[in-house]
Each structure stands twice: as C-alpha cells, then as structure tokens.
XYZ file of C-alpha atoms in Angstrom:
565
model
C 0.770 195.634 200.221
C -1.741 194.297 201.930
C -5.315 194.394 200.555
C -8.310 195.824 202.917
C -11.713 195.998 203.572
C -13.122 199.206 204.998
C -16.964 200.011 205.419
C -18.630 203.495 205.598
C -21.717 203.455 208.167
C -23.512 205.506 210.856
C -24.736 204.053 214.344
C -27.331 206.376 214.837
C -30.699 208.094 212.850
C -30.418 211.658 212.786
C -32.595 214.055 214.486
C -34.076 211.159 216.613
C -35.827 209.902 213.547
C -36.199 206.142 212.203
C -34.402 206.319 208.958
C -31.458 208.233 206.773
C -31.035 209.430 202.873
C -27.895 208.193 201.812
C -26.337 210.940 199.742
C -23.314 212.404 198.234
C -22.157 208.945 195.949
C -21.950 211.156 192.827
C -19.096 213.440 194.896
C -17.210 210.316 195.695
C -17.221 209.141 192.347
C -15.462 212.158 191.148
C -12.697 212.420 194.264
C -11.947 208.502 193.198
C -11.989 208.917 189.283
C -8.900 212.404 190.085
C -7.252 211.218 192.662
C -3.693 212.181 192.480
C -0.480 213.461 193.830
C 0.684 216.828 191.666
C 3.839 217.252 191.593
C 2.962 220.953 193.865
C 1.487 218.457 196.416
C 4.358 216.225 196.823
C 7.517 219.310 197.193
C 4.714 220.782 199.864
C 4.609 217.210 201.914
C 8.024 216.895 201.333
C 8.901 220.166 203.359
C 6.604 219.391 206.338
C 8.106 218.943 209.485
C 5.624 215.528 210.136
C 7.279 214.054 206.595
C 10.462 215.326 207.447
C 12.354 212.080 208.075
C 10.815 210.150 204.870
C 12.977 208.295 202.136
C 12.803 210.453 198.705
C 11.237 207.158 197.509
C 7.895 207.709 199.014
C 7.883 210.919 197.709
C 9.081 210.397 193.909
C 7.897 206.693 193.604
C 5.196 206.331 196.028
C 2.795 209.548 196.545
C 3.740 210.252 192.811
C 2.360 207.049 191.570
C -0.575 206.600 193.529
C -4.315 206.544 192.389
C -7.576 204.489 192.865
C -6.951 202.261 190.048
C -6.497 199.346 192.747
C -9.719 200.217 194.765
C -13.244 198.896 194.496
C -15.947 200.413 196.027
C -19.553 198.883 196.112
C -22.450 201.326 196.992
C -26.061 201.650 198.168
C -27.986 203.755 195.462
C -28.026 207.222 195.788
C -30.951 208.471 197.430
C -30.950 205.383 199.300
C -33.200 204.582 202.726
C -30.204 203.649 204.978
C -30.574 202.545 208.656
C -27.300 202.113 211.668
C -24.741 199.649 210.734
C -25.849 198.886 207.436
C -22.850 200.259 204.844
C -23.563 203.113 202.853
C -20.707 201.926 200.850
C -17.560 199.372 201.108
C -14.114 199.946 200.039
C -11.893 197.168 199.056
C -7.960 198.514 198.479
C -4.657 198.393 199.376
C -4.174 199.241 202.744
C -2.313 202.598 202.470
C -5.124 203.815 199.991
C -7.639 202.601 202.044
C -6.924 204.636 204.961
C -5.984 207.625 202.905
C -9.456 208.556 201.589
C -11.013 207.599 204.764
C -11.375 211.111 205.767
C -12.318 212.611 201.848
C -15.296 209.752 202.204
C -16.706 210.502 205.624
C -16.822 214.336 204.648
C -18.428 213.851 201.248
C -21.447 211.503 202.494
C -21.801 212.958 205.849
C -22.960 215.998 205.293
C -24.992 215.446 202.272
C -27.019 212.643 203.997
C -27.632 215.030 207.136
C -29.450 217.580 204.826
C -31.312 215.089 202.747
C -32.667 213.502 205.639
C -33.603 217.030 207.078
C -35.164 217.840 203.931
C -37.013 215.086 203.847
C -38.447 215.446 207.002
C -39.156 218.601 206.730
C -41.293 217.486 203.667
C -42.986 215.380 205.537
C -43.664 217.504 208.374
C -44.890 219.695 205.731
C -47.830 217.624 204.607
C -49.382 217.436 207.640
C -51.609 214.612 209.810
C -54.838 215.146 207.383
C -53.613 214.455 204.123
C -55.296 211.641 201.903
C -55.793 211.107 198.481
C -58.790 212.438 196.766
C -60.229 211.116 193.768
C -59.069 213.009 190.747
C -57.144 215.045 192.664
C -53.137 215.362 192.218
C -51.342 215.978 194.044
C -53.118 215.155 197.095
C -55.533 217.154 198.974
C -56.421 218.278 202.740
C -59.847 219.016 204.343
C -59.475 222.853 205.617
C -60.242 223.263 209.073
C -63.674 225.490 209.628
C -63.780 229.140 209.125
C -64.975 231.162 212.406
C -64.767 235.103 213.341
C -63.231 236.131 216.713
C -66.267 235.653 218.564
C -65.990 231.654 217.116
C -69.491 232.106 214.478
C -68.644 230.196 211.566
C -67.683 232.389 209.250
C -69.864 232.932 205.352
C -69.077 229.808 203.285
C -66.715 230.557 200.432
C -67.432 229.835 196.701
C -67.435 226.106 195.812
C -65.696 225.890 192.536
C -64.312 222.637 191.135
C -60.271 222.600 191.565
C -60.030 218.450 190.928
C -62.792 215.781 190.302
C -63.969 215.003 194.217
C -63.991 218.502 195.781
C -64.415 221.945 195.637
C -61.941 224.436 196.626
C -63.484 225.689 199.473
C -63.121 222.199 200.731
C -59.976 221.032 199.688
C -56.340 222.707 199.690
C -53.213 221.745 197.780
C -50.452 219.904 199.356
C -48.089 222.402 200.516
C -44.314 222.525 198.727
C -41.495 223.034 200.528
C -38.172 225.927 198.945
C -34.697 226.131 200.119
C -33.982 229.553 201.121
C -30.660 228.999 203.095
C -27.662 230.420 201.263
C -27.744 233.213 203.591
C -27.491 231.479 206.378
C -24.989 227.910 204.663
C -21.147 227.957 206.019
C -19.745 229.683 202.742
C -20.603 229.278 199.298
C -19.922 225.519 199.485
C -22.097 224.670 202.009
C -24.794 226.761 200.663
C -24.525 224.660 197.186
C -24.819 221.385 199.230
C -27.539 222.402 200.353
C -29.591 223.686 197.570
C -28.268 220.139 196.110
C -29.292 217.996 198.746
C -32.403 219.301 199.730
C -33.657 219.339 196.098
C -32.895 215.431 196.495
C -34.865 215.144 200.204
C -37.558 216.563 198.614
C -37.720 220.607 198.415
C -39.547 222.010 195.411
C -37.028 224.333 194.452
C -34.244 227.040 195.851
C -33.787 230.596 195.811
C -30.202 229.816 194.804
C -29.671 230.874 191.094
C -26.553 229.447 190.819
C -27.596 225.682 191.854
C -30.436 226.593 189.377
C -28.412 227.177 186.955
C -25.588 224.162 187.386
C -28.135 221.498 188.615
C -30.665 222.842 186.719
C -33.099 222.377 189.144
C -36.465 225.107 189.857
C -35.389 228.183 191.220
C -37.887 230.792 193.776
C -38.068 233.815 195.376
C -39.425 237.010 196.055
C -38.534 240.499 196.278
C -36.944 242.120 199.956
C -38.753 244.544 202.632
C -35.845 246.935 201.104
C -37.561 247.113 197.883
C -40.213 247.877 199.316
C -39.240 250.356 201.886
C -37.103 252.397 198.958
C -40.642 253.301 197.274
C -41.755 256.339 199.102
C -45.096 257.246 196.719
C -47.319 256.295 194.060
C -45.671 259.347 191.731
C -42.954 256.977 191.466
C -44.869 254.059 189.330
C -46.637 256.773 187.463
C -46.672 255.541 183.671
C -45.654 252.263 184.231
C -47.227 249.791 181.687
C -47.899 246.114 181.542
C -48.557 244.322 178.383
C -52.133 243.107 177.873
C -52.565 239.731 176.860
C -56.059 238.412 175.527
C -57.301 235.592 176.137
C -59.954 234.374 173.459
C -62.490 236.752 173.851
C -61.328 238.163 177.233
C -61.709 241.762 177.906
C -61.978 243.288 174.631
C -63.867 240.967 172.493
C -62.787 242.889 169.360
C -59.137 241.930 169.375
C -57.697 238.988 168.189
C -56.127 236.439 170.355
C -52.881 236.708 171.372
C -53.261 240.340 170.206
C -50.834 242.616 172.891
C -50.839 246.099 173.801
C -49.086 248.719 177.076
C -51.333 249.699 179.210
C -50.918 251.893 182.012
C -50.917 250.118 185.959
C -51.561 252.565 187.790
C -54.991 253.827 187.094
C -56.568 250.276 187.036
C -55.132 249.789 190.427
C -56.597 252.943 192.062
C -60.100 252.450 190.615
C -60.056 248.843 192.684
C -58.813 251.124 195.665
C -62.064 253.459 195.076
C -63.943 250.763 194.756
C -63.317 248.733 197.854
C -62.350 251.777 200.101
C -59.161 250.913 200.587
C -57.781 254.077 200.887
C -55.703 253.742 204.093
C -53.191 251.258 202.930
C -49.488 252.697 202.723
C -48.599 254.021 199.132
C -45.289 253.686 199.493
C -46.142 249.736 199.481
C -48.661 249.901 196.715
C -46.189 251.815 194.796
C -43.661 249.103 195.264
C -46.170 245.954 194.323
C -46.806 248.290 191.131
C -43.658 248.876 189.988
C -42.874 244.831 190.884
C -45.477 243.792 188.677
C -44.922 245.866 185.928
C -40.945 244.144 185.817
C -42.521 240.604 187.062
C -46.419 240.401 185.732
C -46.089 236.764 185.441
C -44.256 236.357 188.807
C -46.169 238.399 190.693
C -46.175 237.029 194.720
C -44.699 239.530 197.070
C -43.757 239.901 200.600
C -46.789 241.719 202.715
C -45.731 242.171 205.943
C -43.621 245.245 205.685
C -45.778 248.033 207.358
C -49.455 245.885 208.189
C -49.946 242.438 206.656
C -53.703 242.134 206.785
C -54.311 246.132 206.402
C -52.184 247.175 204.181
C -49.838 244.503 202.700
C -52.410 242.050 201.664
C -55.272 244.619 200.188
C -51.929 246.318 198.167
C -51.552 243.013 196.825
C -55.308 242.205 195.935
C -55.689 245.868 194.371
C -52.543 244.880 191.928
C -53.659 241.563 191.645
C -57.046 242.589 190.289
C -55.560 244.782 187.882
C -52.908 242.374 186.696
C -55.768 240.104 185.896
C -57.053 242.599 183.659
C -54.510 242.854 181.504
C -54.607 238.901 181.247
C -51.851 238.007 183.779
C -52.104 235.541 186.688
C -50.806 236.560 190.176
C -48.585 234.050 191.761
C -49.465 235.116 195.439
C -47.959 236.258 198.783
C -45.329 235.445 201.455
C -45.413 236.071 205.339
C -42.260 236.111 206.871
C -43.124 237.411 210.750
C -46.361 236.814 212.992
C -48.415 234.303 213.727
C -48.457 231.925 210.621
C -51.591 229.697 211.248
C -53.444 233.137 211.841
C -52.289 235.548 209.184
C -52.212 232.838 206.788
C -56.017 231.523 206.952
C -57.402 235.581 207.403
C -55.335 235.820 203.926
C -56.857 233.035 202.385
C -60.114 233.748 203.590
C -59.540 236.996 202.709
C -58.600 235.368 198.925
C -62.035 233.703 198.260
C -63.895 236.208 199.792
C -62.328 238.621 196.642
C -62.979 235.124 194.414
C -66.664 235.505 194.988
C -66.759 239.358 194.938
C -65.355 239.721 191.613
C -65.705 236.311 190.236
C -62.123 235.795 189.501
C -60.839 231.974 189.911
C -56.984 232.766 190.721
C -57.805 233.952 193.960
C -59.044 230.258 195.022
C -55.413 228.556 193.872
C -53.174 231.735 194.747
C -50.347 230.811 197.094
C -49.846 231.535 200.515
C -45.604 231.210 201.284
C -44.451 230.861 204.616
C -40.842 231.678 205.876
C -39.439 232.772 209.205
C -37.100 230.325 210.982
C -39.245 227.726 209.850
C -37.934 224.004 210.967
C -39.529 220.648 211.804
C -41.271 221.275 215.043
C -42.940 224.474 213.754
C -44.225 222.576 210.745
C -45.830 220.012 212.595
C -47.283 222.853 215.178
C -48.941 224.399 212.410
C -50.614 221.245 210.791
C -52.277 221.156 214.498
C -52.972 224.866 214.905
C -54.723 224.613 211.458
C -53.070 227.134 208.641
C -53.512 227.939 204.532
C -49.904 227.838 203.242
C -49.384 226.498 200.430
C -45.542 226.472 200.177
C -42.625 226.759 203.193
C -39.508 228.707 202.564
C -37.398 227.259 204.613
C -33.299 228.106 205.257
C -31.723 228.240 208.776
C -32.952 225.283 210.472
C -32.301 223.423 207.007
C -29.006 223.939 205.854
C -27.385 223.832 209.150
C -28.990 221.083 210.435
C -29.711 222.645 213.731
C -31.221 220.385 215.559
C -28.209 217.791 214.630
C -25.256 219.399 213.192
C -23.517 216.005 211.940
C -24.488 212.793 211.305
C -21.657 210.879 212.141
C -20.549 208.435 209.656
C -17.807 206.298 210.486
C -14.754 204.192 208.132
C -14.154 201.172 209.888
C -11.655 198.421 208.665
C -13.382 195.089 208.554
C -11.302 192.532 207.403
C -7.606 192.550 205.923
C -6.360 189.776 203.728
C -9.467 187.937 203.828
C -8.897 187.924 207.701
C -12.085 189.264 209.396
C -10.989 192.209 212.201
C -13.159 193.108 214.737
C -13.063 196.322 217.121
C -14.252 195.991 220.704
C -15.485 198.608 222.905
C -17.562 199.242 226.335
C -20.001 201.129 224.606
C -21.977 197.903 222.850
C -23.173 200.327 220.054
C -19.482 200.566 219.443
C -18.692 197.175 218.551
C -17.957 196.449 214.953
C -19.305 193.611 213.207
C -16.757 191.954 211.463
C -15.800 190.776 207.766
C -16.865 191.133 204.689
C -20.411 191.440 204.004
C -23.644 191.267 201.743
C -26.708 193.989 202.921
C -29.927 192.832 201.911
C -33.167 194.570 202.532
C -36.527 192.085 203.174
C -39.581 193.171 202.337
C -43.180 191.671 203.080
C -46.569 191.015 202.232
C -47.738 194.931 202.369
C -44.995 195.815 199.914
C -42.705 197.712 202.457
C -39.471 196.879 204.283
C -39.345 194.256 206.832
C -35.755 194.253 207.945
C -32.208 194.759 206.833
C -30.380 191.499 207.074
C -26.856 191.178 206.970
C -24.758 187.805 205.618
C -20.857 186.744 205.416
C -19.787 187.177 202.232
C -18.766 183.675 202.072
C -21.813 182.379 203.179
C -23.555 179.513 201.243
C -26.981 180.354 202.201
C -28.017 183.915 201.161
C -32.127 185.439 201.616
C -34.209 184.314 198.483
C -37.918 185.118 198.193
C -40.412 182.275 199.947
C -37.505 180.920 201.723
C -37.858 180.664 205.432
C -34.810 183.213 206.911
C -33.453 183.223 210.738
C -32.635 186.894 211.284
C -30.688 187.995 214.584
C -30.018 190.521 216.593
C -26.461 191.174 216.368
C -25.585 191.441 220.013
C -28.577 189.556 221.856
C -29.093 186.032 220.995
C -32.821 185.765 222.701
C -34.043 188.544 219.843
C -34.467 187.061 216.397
C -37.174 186.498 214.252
C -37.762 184.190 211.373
C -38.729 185.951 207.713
C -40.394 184.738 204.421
C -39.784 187.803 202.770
C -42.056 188.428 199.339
C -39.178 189.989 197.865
C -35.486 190.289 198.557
C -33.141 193.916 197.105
C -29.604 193.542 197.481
C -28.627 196.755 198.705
C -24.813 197.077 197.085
C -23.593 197.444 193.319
C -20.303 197.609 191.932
C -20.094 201.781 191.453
C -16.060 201.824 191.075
C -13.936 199.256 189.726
C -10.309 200.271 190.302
C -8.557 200.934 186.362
C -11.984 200.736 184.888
C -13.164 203.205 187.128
C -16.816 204.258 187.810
C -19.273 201.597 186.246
C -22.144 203.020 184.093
C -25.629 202.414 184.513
C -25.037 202.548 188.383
C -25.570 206.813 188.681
C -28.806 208.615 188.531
C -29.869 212.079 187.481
C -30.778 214.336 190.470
C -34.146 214.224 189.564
C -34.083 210.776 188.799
C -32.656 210.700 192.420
C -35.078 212.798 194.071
C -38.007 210.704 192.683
C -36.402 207.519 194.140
C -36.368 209.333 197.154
C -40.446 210.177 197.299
C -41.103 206.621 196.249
C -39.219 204.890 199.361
C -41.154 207.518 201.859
C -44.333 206.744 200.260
C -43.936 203.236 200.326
C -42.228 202.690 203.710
C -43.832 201.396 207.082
C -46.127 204.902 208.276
C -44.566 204.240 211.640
C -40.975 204.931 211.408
C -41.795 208.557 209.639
C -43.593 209.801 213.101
C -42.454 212.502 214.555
C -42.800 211.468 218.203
C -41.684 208.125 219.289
C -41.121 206.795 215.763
C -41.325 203.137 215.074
C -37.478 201.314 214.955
C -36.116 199.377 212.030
C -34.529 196.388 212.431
C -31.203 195.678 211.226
C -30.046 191.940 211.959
C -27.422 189.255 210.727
C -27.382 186.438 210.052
C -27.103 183.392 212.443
C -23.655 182.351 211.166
C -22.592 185.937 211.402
C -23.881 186.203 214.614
C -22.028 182.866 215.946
C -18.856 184.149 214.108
C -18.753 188.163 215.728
C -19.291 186.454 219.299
C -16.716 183.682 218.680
C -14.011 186.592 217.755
C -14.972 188.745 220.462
C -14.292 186.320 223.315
C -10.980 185.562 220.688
C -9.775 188.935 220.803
C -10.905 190.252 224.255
C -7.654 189.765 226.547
C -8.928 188.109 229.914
C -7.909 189.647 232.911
C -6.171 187.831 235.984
C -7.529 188.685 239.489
C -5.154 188.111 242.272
C-alpha cells in the first residue's frame, strides 16, 4: 500500500489572538497505542448498508488485522506555542491508516488546544496592565488604585504591614489566580473533564471538579451554594456548634501547651463581635449558615455573600465569623461575589477587610481573598483591570469551557506528500493553499531571548537553520516579503512521539504539571506584543527559499490552464 504523509495544522489563531497551546498529544498517544478492530466492530460494519457490497476479506483479513504498528507520528511538545500552518504533529503511514484516524486526530487536539488557549488568555487577562515584579515579592505584585468615598475624598489610609520585602500591603496586592468552575455548564461529563484538564494546563489554579481532582490530581476549589444558605432560617439552628481551638505558642490562653486542642462553642464568640460592632441588622438566617459552615469547614472558611445584601449583611456575617474563627486559632480563607458590580463590591470589601485589620489588629484580614465569578470571560477581565478592582482569584466556567467567543479551532489533516511525491492542494481562498511535502518546523529565536519566526524547510534540504548562520526566510505566498535571520538559537519543533511496533517513545511525554509549567514559561518569555488584547502583534511563519521556489513551481504544475475562445 502506498505510504503517506499527512500533517495536522490550523490556519487561523483563535479568538483573534496571536498564538495557540497545542494540546491533547497525551490522548493521541493512547487512541494510537489501542487501536483496533474487535471482532463486535467488524460483524457491526459488516451489516451496514455503506459496507454492504465488500469482499469478506476486508472484513476477516483487513479491518481484523489492522493497527498503528506501521505509523509514525512526530509531534510538537505538549503545551506547545503553535502558530497557522506550522504542524502540530505529522503522520507518516500507509495510506488507508492514514486517512482512517484523520478524524480521531482532529477531534482529540482540537478541542483541547481551544480551551488551553482560552485559559491562557484568560490568565493573562487576569493579571492585568499594572503588574511588575517587586523586589522580594512572589508572585508578583500590583499597585492598588487610590481609595476615595462617594463624594471622591481619599479615603483613611489602611495599615501598612509588610506582606513581601519592597511593599506594604496597603500598597501592593497579590496577583490574582484564576479556577475552573465550568462542569455545569461543559457538553456532558466529557467535555466538562477536558476542560478541568486543559485549563489546568493554560494556566487555571485549580477546578471545582472533584473528580479531575482526584484522576489528574490536580488542586481542587469551591464554595458552598445560596441554597445552603437560604435553608438556614435562624441562629437556634447553630446553637451548640463547636470548633476545635488550636493554640498557637502562647496565643490566647498562655497557660496551655502548644498544639494543646479543645471544643468550644461558635456561637457566643460570634454574637459578642455583633454587640460589639452594632451589627445587629444583618440577616440571621445568613449568619446562622456561615456558623454552621465554619464549624464543618474552619480551615476552609470563604463563603458566598451576596445572598440577601453583600456589603450589609453578607460581608459583616462573614467578618463576625471570621473574627471568631480566629480565636479559636483558625485562618479564614475569604469571600466570593457572584452578582453586582465586581470592581465596586470588591474594593468596598477589601477596604472594608483592612479597615477590620487595623481595628482589631488581626493580619488575615490584609491577605484574605476576594473570589470573583459571574459569567466571567476575557473582555470582562480586562474591563476590570481598567475599572480598578481587589479580587484576588476569578472563578471562571461558561465563557471557558465552551469557548464562547470561538467554539472550534479548526484544525485540519492534510495529505502532503505520498510515496515521497510532494502533493499540493489548490484553492481560491490563498489561506487555503497547502504547502507541500515533507517538512522540518523550526522555531528562531533572537538576541532578547524570545521567538523571532517559525521557519519551515524540505525535508530533503541540505541547508537547515543553525545558530550565527545568516538564514533567508520567506513568505510563503509573496515573494517581495522575506527577511534575512541570524538567529541566537535555533529549537526544532518535532520529536519522534510514536514509532509504529515500538509504539510511543519515552522521554518525549510530560506530567500535566510539568506541562502546565512549560506553558507559563513560553508566555513569560514570548514577544509582549502578540499577548495584547487589541490589535495583537502577528507572528511570522515563513519557508524556506527552496520551499518557496518548489510550492510555486507545483502550483503553476498542477493548476489546469484554461482556453479562452
């Protein structure tokens, strides 16, 4: 049979961005490593009407014989930056195999990619225009924007304690994180796994599905619901409820020994910090429930605040439990807002947060964190870095797990060459126009340490990119744009992943952390101008100029020429 040469590759940057995460190898490797016929698939093929007419050969000797052990595949690294026309991965096979995982391939990478890429947007959006590193500080720090009442007087100064060497907190805020929360909202239980998967590797901190915690073993977050909150009519119902005191080296009773632990009663601690600061107003059905949460969760304790009045009643519930849990030697965790204005509620909290710092001279209250959900996506983010805000962490699951904005990224499996015979396919639409043969993806970098170009060579070409060599690079379809490189250093893009009866090749696969941290390296290290989120810069992706003579020479070859009369 005759042997083939298929690559996998998108024309086009999602979500009108400059770059895609290449993502979804490790699935790949397992459809290639099982790939088989069962003897239940072949009697179901064999009574279709579309197979009808087949010789029993291709059923017993054919489809029952057939695996990957003649196919080669040669892959970008997981996690990969990957820009249009440059192969995710290539597939060398017989032709019959070749085009019979075409489909498998495209569905297995496509959507995978698409939610990386959103997640790592999103992560980006997340950090905002201000960011910069502060001495000391990790991970990096923004300047707040200034405190002012409604009538626009600058507001009292909070408390300057020292959070990192080179700031105080009431100058500096933590970078916010970003959580999947989108298994609610995924297309089935599949999709919603992807996701959580996927988005871990773009970038998100952690998900609120268990279940990918559990299998991928990657951090898991949450909070409670407004229904356990509504089903807690009064404070008779938390009556009794104890937490466990933990001392802390000389903490609130000086007389017991470290580590020394007793039950103590919620409750009454809570309601003298109500008597105390007066408020008395708050809904007790609320209070009840951030009670009876802490006592199950005292070392998890961040709850959802806007189910009756965020600033009135939600958030002072949560301070007078918080103040209590401290008590007893357990740190709060914080809040989340899920409805209103974000940027608003969000800086009155935290305000509200080191105003109670200073009162009571408790230090939690200046690193507690302020989570943000609500149909969060990309354009929201970056409208609250401008509006100013003082989240600390995005829970984010619609807009992320369906991709809606871009619903598909739209790889394509394109034959490229068949029996060492380069094939083209033509097209009126130029982006259309395949670039034929076999070959070698290198990526160029320069003297600032970041990627210059992608640069694409014949396989069978003598002269390949080495470092301090002078390289012509073209565009692929306009001769007059091409530009000559000395690149610093020179990263072949493919390795040998799958090697037909040997199958997949160790060393090649990463962990998904391993993954995710290959990930944060390229963003941090790639040109600041192609991770914009208006008018991004563009990467180029050229060939070489024997390529480039070769595609044009078989285009005019095998474009038919039409005879006017």
């Amino acid at each position: 049979m005759k042997r083939a040469h298929f690559e996998l590759f998108f024309r086009k940057n999602p979500f009108g961005g400059s770059y895609t995460l290449f993502a979804g190898l490790d699935e790949v490797l397992k459809f290639l490593s099982n790939f088989r016929f069962s003897e239940d698939d072949i009697n179901y093929l064999r009574n279709t009407a579309q197979l009808s007419h087949c010789e029993p050969a291709f059923f017993d000797e054919y489809l029952a014989n057939l695996d990957c052990s003649e196919v080669i595949v040669h892959s970008m690294k997981e996690g990969s930056m990957a820009f249009p026309r440059v192969p995710l991965l290539t597939v060398t096979a017989p032709l019959g195999i070749g085009n019979m995982v075409e489909t498998t391939l495209l569905t297995l990478i496509n959507y995978p990619s698409l939610v990386a890429t959103n997640a790592s947007r999103m992560v980006v959006a997340a950090r905002g225009q201000f960011w910069e590193e502060t001495a000391g500080s990790n991970p990096p720090r923004a300047l707040l924007p200034p405190r002012t009442d409604s009538t626009g007087a600058s507001k009292t100064p909070r408390k300057s304690i020292q959070v990192a060497e080179g700031g105080p907190a009431d100058l500096m805020r933590r970078k916010p994180k970003c959580v999947e929360f989108g298994l609610r909202r995924a297309q089935g239980p599949d999709g919603g796994f992807s996701a959580s998967k996927y988005s871990h590797i773009g970038g998100f901190h952690a998900s609120s599905n268990v279940l990918a915690g559990k299998i991928l073993n990657i951090p898991i977050a949450g909070t409670h619901a407004h229904s356990f909150v509504q089903s807690y009519t009064g404070l008779d119902l938390v009556e009794g409820a104890k937490v466990k005191r933990i001392m802390k080296g000389g903490g609130i009773d000086a007389d017991r020994e470290e580590g020394d632990e007793e039950m103590v009663e919620l409750l009454p601690l809570v309601l003298k910090y109500r008597e105390e600061l007066g408020w008395n107003e708050t809904n007790e059905g609320e209070l009840a429930a951030f009670v009876g949460y802490a006592c199950s969760f005292p070392n998890g304790f961040l709850c959802l605040i806007d189910t009756y009045d965020t600033l009135q009643s939600g958030l002072r519930n949560f301070i007078l439990v918080s103040l209590a849990l401290d008590d007893l030697g357990h740190t709060p965790r914080g809040i989340r807002l899920d409805s209103g204005d974000l940027s608003y509620l969000s800086l009155e909290c935290e305000y509200v947060f080191h105003e109670m710092g200073d009162r009571f001279d408790r230090h939690f209250f200046y690193d507690i964190d302020i989570v943000a959900s609500n149909d969060i996506n990309e354009s929201i983010l970056h409208s609250l870095n401008k509006q100013g805000h003082g989240i600390t962490m995005f829970g984010i699951g619609t807009n992320l797990v369906t991709c809606q904005s871009q619903p598909a990224l739209g790889c394509v499996y394109k034959l490229v060459e068949i029996d060492g015979e380069p094939r083209i396919k033509l097209s009126n639409d130029i982006e259309k126009v395949l670039i034929p043969g076999r070959k070698v993806a290198y990526r160029l970098f320069g003297e600032a340490g970041w990627p210059l170009l992608d640069l694409l060579v014949g396989a069978n070409e003598v002269d390949q990119p080495a470092v301090g060599q002078r390289c012509l690079c073209m565009h692929p379809f306009i001769e007059q744009k091409r530009v000559a490189v000395v690149p610093k250093r020179v990263v072949k893009l493919h390795n040998l992943v799958f090697d037909g009866k040997n199958g997949v090749v160790a060393g090649q696969q990463m962990s998904l952390g391993e993954t995710r941290q290959f990930v944060n390296d390229q963003v941090n290290h790639t040109r600041p101008d192609l991770l914009r989120y208006v008018n991004p810069g563009e990467y180029k992706v050229s060939v070489s100029e024997k390529t480039f003579r070769y595609l044009h020479q078989l285009w005019q070859t095998e474009t038919p020429v039409r005879e006017l009369r």
